[in-house]
PDB file of C-alpha atoms and ligand atoms in Angstrom:
ATOM      1  CA  UNK A   1      18.849   9.690  -5.822  1.00  0.00           C
ATOM      2  CA  UNK A   2      18.861   6.293  -3.985  1.00  0.00           C
ATOM      3  CA  UNK A   3      15.563   4.871  -2.602  1.00  0.00           C
ATOM      4  CA  UNK A   4      16.149   5.763   0.954  1.00  0.00           C
ATOM      5  CA  UNK A   5      16.886   9.477   0.258  1.00  0.00           C
ATOM      6  CA  UNK A   6      13.763   9.660  -2.029  1.00  0.00           C
ATOM      7  CA  UNK A   7      11.488   8.269   0.655  1.00  0.00           C
ATOM      8  CA  UNK A   8      12.938  10.585   3.333  1.00  0.00           C
ATOM      9  CA  UNK A   9      12.056  13.447   0.919  1.00  0.00           C
ATOM     10  CA  UNK A  10       8.632  12.080   0.016  1.00  0.00           C
ATOM     11  CA  UNK A  11       7.738  11.423   3.600  1.00  0.00           C
ATOM     12  CA  UNK A  12       8.319  15.104   4.516  1.00  0.00           C
ATOM     13  CA  UNK A  13       6.473  16.232   1.541  1.00  0.00           C
ATOM     14  CA  UNK A  14       3.437  13.942   2.540  1.00  0.00           C
ATOM     15  CA  UNK A  15       3.754  15.239   6.263  1.00  0.00           C
ATOM     16  CA  UNK A  16       3.168  18.749   4.998  1.00  0.00           C
ATOM     17  CA  UNK A  17       0.390  17.908   2.673  1.00  0.00           C
ATOM     18  CA  UNK A  18      -1.899  15.941   5.084  1.00  0.00           C
ATOM     19  CA  UNK A  19      -1.350  17.835   8.203  1.00  0.00           C
ATOM     20  CA  UNK A  20      -4.355  20.052   7.888  1.00  0.00           C
ATOM     21  CA  UNK A  21      -6.884  17.232   7.070  1.00  0.00           C
ATOM     22  CA  UNK A  22      -7.278  14.312   9.170  1.00  0.00           C
ATOM     23  CA  UNK A  23      -9.893  12.368   7.216  1.00  0.00           C
ATOM     24  CA  UNK A  24      -8.114   9.162   6.441  1.00  0.00           C
ATOM     25  CA  UNK A  25      -9.587   8.744   2.750  1.00  0.00           C
ATOM     26  CA  UNK A  26      -8.197  12.168   1.978  1.00  0.00           C
ATOM     27  CA  UNK A  27      -4.732  11.293   3.502  1.00  0.00           C
ATOM     28  CA  UNK A  28      -4.651   7.863   1.523  1.00  0.00           C
ATOM     29  CA  UNK A  29      -5.485   9.658  -1.728  1.00  0.00           C
ATOM     30  CA  UNK A  30      -2.828  12.205  -1.245  1.00  0.00           C
ATOM     31  CA  UNK A  31      -0.226   9.610  -0.187  1.00  0.00           C
ATOM     32  CA  UNK A  32      -1.257   7.459  -3.110  1.00  0.00           C
ATOM     33  CA  UNK A  33      -0.580  10.358  -5.608  1.00  0.00           C
ATOM     34  CA  UNK A  34       2.716  11.355  -4.264  1.00  0.00           C
ATOM     35  CA  UNK A  35       4.019   7.961  -4.152  1.00  0.00           C
ATOM     36  CA  UNK A  36       2.585   6.652  -7.505  1.00  0.00           C
ATOM     37  CA  UNK A  37       3.863   9.566  -9.422  1.00  0.00           C
ATOM     38  CA  UNK A  38       7.225   9.877  -7.688  1.00  0.00           C
ATOM     39  CA  UNK A  39       8.588   6.393  -7.016  1.00  0.00           C
ATOM     40  CA  UNK A  40       9.943   4.534  -9.844  1.00  0.00           C
ATOM     41  CA  UNK A  41       8.447   1.138 -10.437  1.00  0.00           C
ATOM     42  CA  UNK A  42       5.066   1.964  -8.679  1.00  0.00           C
ATOM     43  CA  UNK A  43       2.856   0.536 -11.434  1.00  0.00           C
ATOM     44  CA  UNK A  44      -0.326   0.159  -9.208  1.00  0.00           C
ATOM     45  CA  UNK A  45      -0.427   2.082  -5.771  1.00  0.00           C
ATOM     46  CA  UNK A  46      -3.541   1.859  -3.704  1.00  0.00           C
ATOM     47  CA  UNK A  47      -5.531   0.926  -0.738  1.00  0.00           C
ATOM     48  CA  UNK A  48      -7.833  -2.019   0.076  1.00  0.00           C
ATOM     49  CA  UNK A  49     -10.186  -1.448   3.108  1.00  0.00           C
ATOM     50  CA  UNK A  50     -12.094  -3.641   5.451  1.00  0.00           C
ATOM     51  CA  UNK A  51     -15.918  -2.610   5.339  1.00  0.00           C
ATOM     52  CA  UNK A  52     -18.279  -3.216   7.998  1.00  0.00           C
ATOM     53  CA  UNK A  53     -19.052  -6.737   6.683  1.00  0.00           C
ATOM     54  CA  UNK A  54     -15.477  -7.641   6.937  1.00  0.00           C
ATOM     55  CA  UNK A  55     -15.065  -7.506   3.194  1.00  0.00           C
ATOM     56  CA  UNK A  56     -11.972  -6.101   1.478  1.00  0.00           C
ATOM     57  CA  UNK A  57     -12.912  -3.614  -0.888  1.00  0.00           C
ATOM     58  CA  UNK A  58     -10.865  -1.116  -3.106  1.00  0.00           C
ATOM     59  CA  UNK A  59     -10.025   2.328  -1.715  1.00  0.00           C
ATOM     60  CA  UNK A  60      -8.200   5.358  -3.398  1.00  0.00           C
ATOM     61  CA  UNK A  61      -5.786   4.108  -5.949  1.00  0.00           C
ATOM     62  CA  UNK A  62      -3.785   5.074  -9.020  1.00  0.00           C
ATOM     63  CA  UNK A  63      -2.835   2.810 -11.883  1.00  0.00           C
ATOM     64  CA  UNK A  64      -4.937   0.456 -13.961  1.00  0.00           C
ATOM     65  CA  UNK A  65      -8.359  -0.681 -13.059  1.00  0.00           C
ATOM     66  CA  UNK A  66      -8.472  -2.708 -10.014  1.00  0.00           C
ATOM     67  CA  UNK A  67     -10.594  -5.424  -8.458  1.00  0.00           C
ATOM     68  CA  UNK A  68     -13.438  -3.803  -6.528  1.00  0.00           C
ATOM     69  CA  UNK A  69     -13.794  -6.782  -4.002  1.00  0.00           C
ATOM     70  CA  UNK A  70     -11.092  -9.273  -2.937  1.00  0.00           C
ATOM     71  CA  UNK A  71     -12.266 -12.952  -2.317  1.00  0.00           C
ATOM     72  CA  UNK A  72     -11.991 -13.686   1.417  1.00  0.00           C
ATOM     73  CA  UNK A  73      -8.575 -15.077   2.614  1.00  0.00           C
ATOM     74  CA  UNK A  74      -7.172 -15.258  -0.730  1.00  0.00           C
ATOM     75  CA  UNK A  75      -4.203 -13.360  -2.240  1.00  0.00           C
ATOM     76  CA  UNK A  76      -1.510 -11.044  -0.881  1.00  0.00           C
ATOM     77  CA  UNK A  77      -3.811  -8.372   0.566  1.00  0.00           C
ATOM     78  CA  UNK A  78      -5.763 -10.815   2.535  1.00  0.00           C
ATOM     79  CA  UNK A  79      -2.447 -12.323   3.682  1.00  0.00           C
ATOM     80  CA  UNK A  80      -1.363  -8.882   5.148  1.00  0.00           C
ATOM     81  CA  UNK A  81      -4.774  -8.605   6.859  1.00  0.00           C
ATOM     82  CA  UNK A  82      -4.631 -12.029   8.468  1.00  0.00           C
ATOM     83  CA  UNK A  83      -0.863 -11.860   9.372  1.00  0.00           C
ATOM     84  CA  UNK A  84      -1.055  -8.007  10.350  1.00  0.00           C
ATOM     85  CA  UNK A  85       2.505  -7.874   8.970  1.00  0.00           C
ATOM     86  CA  UNK A  86       3.919  -6.500   5.886  1.00  0.00           C
ATOM     87  CA  UNK A  87       4.068  -8.979   2.908  1.00  0.00           C
ATOM     88  CA  UNK A  88       6.528  -8.719   0.171  1.00  0.00           C
ATOM     89  CA  UNK A  89       6.181 -10.981  -2.934  1.00  0.00           C
ATOM     90  CA  UNK A  90       9.157 -11.060  -5.377  1.00  0.00           C
ATOM     91  CA  UNK A  91       7.348 -13.019  -8.003  1.00  0.00           C
ATOM     92  CA  UNK A  92       3.586 -13.023  -7.857  1.00  0.00           C
ATOM     93  CA  UNK A  93       3.399 -16.164 -10.028  1.00  0.00           C
ATOM     94  CA  UNK A  94       5.077 -18.129  -7.070  1.00  0.00           C
ATOM     95  CA  UNK A  95       2.600 -16.718  -4.386  1.00  0.00           C
ATOM     96  CA  UNK A  96      -0.317 -19.410  -4.141  1.00  0.00           C
ATOM     97  CA  UNK A  97      -3.759 -17.606  -4.490  1.00  0.00           C
ATOM     98  CA  UNK A  98      -2.216 -14.273  -5.738  1.00  0.00           C
ATOM     99  CA  UNK A  99      -5.146 -12.220  -7.274  1.00  0.00           C
ATOM    100  CA  UNK A 100      -4.173 -10.728 -10.540  1.00  0.00           C
ATOM    101  CA  UNK A 101      -5.965  -7.478 -11.235  1.00  0.00           C
ATOM    102  CA  UNK A 102      -3.474  -6.796 -13.956  1.00  0.00           C
ATOM    103  CA  UNK A 103      -1.332  -9.466 -15.646  1.00  0.00           C
ATOM    104  CA  UNK A 104       1.408  -6.899 -16.020  1.00  0.00           C
ATOM    105  CA  UNK A 105       2.185  -6.874 -12.196  1.00  0.00           C
ATOM    106  CA  UNK A 106       5.143  -8.969 -11.224  1.00  0.00           C
ATOM    107  CA  UNK A 107       6.039  -8.193  -7.796  1.00  0.00           C
ATOM    108  CA  UNK A 108       4.015  -6.702  -4.896  1.00  0.00           C
ATOM    109  CA  UNK A 109       4.231  -5.225  -1.338  1.00  0.00           C
ATOM    110  CA  UNK A 110       1.250  -5.043   1.103  1.00  0.00           C
ATOM    111  CA  UNK A 111       1.412  -2.986   4.130  1.00  0.00           C
ATOM    112  CA  UNK A 112      -1.234  -3.270   7.029  1.00  0.00           C
ATOM    113  CA  UNK A 113      -3.018  -0.053   8.192  1.00  0.00           C
ATOM    114  CA  UNK A 114      -3.889   0.331  11.894  1.00  0.00           C
ATOM    115  CA  UNK A 115      -6.154   3.130  13.505  1.00  0.00           C
ATOM    116  CA  UNK A 116      -5.383   4.855  16.733  1.00  0.00           C
ATOM    117  CA  UNK A 117      -6.861   1.896  18.554  1.00  0.00           C
ATOM    118  CA  UNK A 118      -4.559  -0.466  16.814  1.00  0.00           C
ATOM    119  CA  UNK A 119      -7.442  -1.948  14.882  1.00  0.00           C
ATOM    120  CA  UNK A 120      -6.563  -3.094  11.376  1.00  0.00           C
ATOM    121  CA  UNK A 121      -8.554  -1.145   8.916  1.00  0.00           C
ATOM    122  CA  UNK A 122      -7.141  -2.333   5.612  1.00  0.00           C
ATOM    123  CA  UNK A 123      -3.735  -2.553   3.629  1.00  0.00           C
ATOM    124  CA  UNK A 124      -1.774  -0.434   1.468  1.00  0.00           C
ATOM    125  CA  UNK A 125      -0.952  -2.389  -1.760  1.00  0.00           C
ATOM    126  CA  UNK A 126       1.832  -1.398  -4.451  1.00  0.00           C
ATOM    127  CA  UNK A 127       2.423  -3.460  -7.529  1.00  0.00           C
ATOM    128  CA  UNK A 128       5.357  -3.325  -9.924  1.00  0.00           C
ATOM    129  CA  UNK A 129       6.009  -4.477 -13.316  1.00  0.00           C
ATOM    130  CA  UNK A 130       9.321  -5.615 -12.298  1.00  0.00           C
ATOM    131  CA  UNK A 131      10.021  -8.817 -10.261  1.00  0.00           C
ATOM    132  CA  UNK A 132      11.556  -8.254  -6.818  1.00  0.00           C
ATOM    133  CA  UNK A 133      10.970  -4.511  -6.890  1.00  0.00           C
ATOM    134  CA  UNK A 134      10.325  -4.206  -3.182  1.00  0.00           C
ATOM    135  CA  UNK A 135      12.789  -4.757  -0.206  1.00  0.00           C
ATOM    136  CA  UNK A 136      13.276  -3.862   3.485  1.00  0.00           C
ATOM    137  CA  UNK A 137      13.755  -0.114   2.635  1.00  0.00           C
ATOM    138  CA  UNK A 138      10.085  -0.034   0.968  1.00  0.00           C
ATOM    139  CA  UNK A 139       8.780  -1.934   4.050  1.00  0.00           C
ATOM    140  CA  UNK A 140      10.345   0.519   6.581  1.00  0.00           C
ATOM    141  CA  UNK A 141       9.259   3.665   4.726  1.00  0.00           C
ATOM    142  CA  UNK A 142       5.896   2.451   3.587  1.00  0.00           C
ATOM    143  CA  UNK A 143       5.098   1.426   7.234  1.00  0.00           C
ATOM    144  CA  UNK A 144       6.070   4.878   8.344  1.00  0.00           C
ATOM    145  CA  UNK A 145       4.031   6.540   5.606  1.00  0.00           C
ATOM    146  CA  UNK A 146       0.974   4.367   6.371  1.00  0.00           C
ATOM    147  CA  UNK A 147       1.220   5.208  10.002  1.00  0.00           C
ATOM    148  CA  UNK A 148       0.625   8.847   9.131  1.00  0.00           C
ATOM    149  CA  UNK A 149      -2.976   7.984   7.819  1.00  0.00           C
ATOM    150  CA  UNK A 150      -4.369   7.931  11.404  1.00  0.00           C
ATOM    151  CA  UNK A 151      -1.671   9.793  13.394  1.00  0.00           C
TER     152      UNK A 151
HETATM  153  N1  LIG B   1      -2.723  -8.797  -5.976  1.00  0.00           N
HETATM  154  C1  LIG B   1      -3.462  -8.377  -4.925  1.00  0.00           C
HETATM  155  C2  LIG B   1      -4.893  -7.927  -5.444  1.00  0.00           C
HETATM  156  C3  LIG B   1      -5.023  -6.468  -5.720  1.00  0.00           C
HETATM  157  S1  LIG B   1      -4.228  -6.035  -7.118  1.00  0.00           S
HETATM  158  O1  LIG B   1      -2.913  -6.296  -7.197  1.00  0.00           O
HETATM  159  C4  LIG B   1      -4.418  -4.244  -7.319  1.00  0.00           C
HETATM  160  C5  LIG B   1      -3.735  -9.730  -4.077  1.00  0.00           C
HETATM  161  O2  LIG B   1      -3.286 -10.657  -4.454  1.00  0.00           O
HETATM  162  O3  LIG B   1      -4.384  -9.435  -2.951  1.00  0.00           O
END
């Protein structure tokens, strides 16, 4: 099955799974589990969330042990927070300031999350062991899936 078709199926599955519980953390945890286990190449799948002190701390995730706290304004997750745009990194070694929680991660996508008032609350972060694993299809569908957290 191609990636587009797979995302369409998983999106429908996630919609059904999360509809009865609006708690964003519960939704993130469910989204995480579905994507991590069903999308090929998702080596680390998770969320980093802004806390009330403006720090970016780890949220629900699946995969190897992750950094609890990300140094402010450094790395790919903070680039997503600061730009409020999805960031795709084909080769993490070429991204200035990239924070390596695992040396096995080679490429990465970071998708910002907005609540109902359009405030940014954090990012979804997916890492792959393959270089250039993420493209415009991942961007399109992960943005749609992340939107479902608060809507
Ligand atoms: N690579 C991220 C840090 C999080 S880990 O990849 C799980 C970054 O540069 O922000």
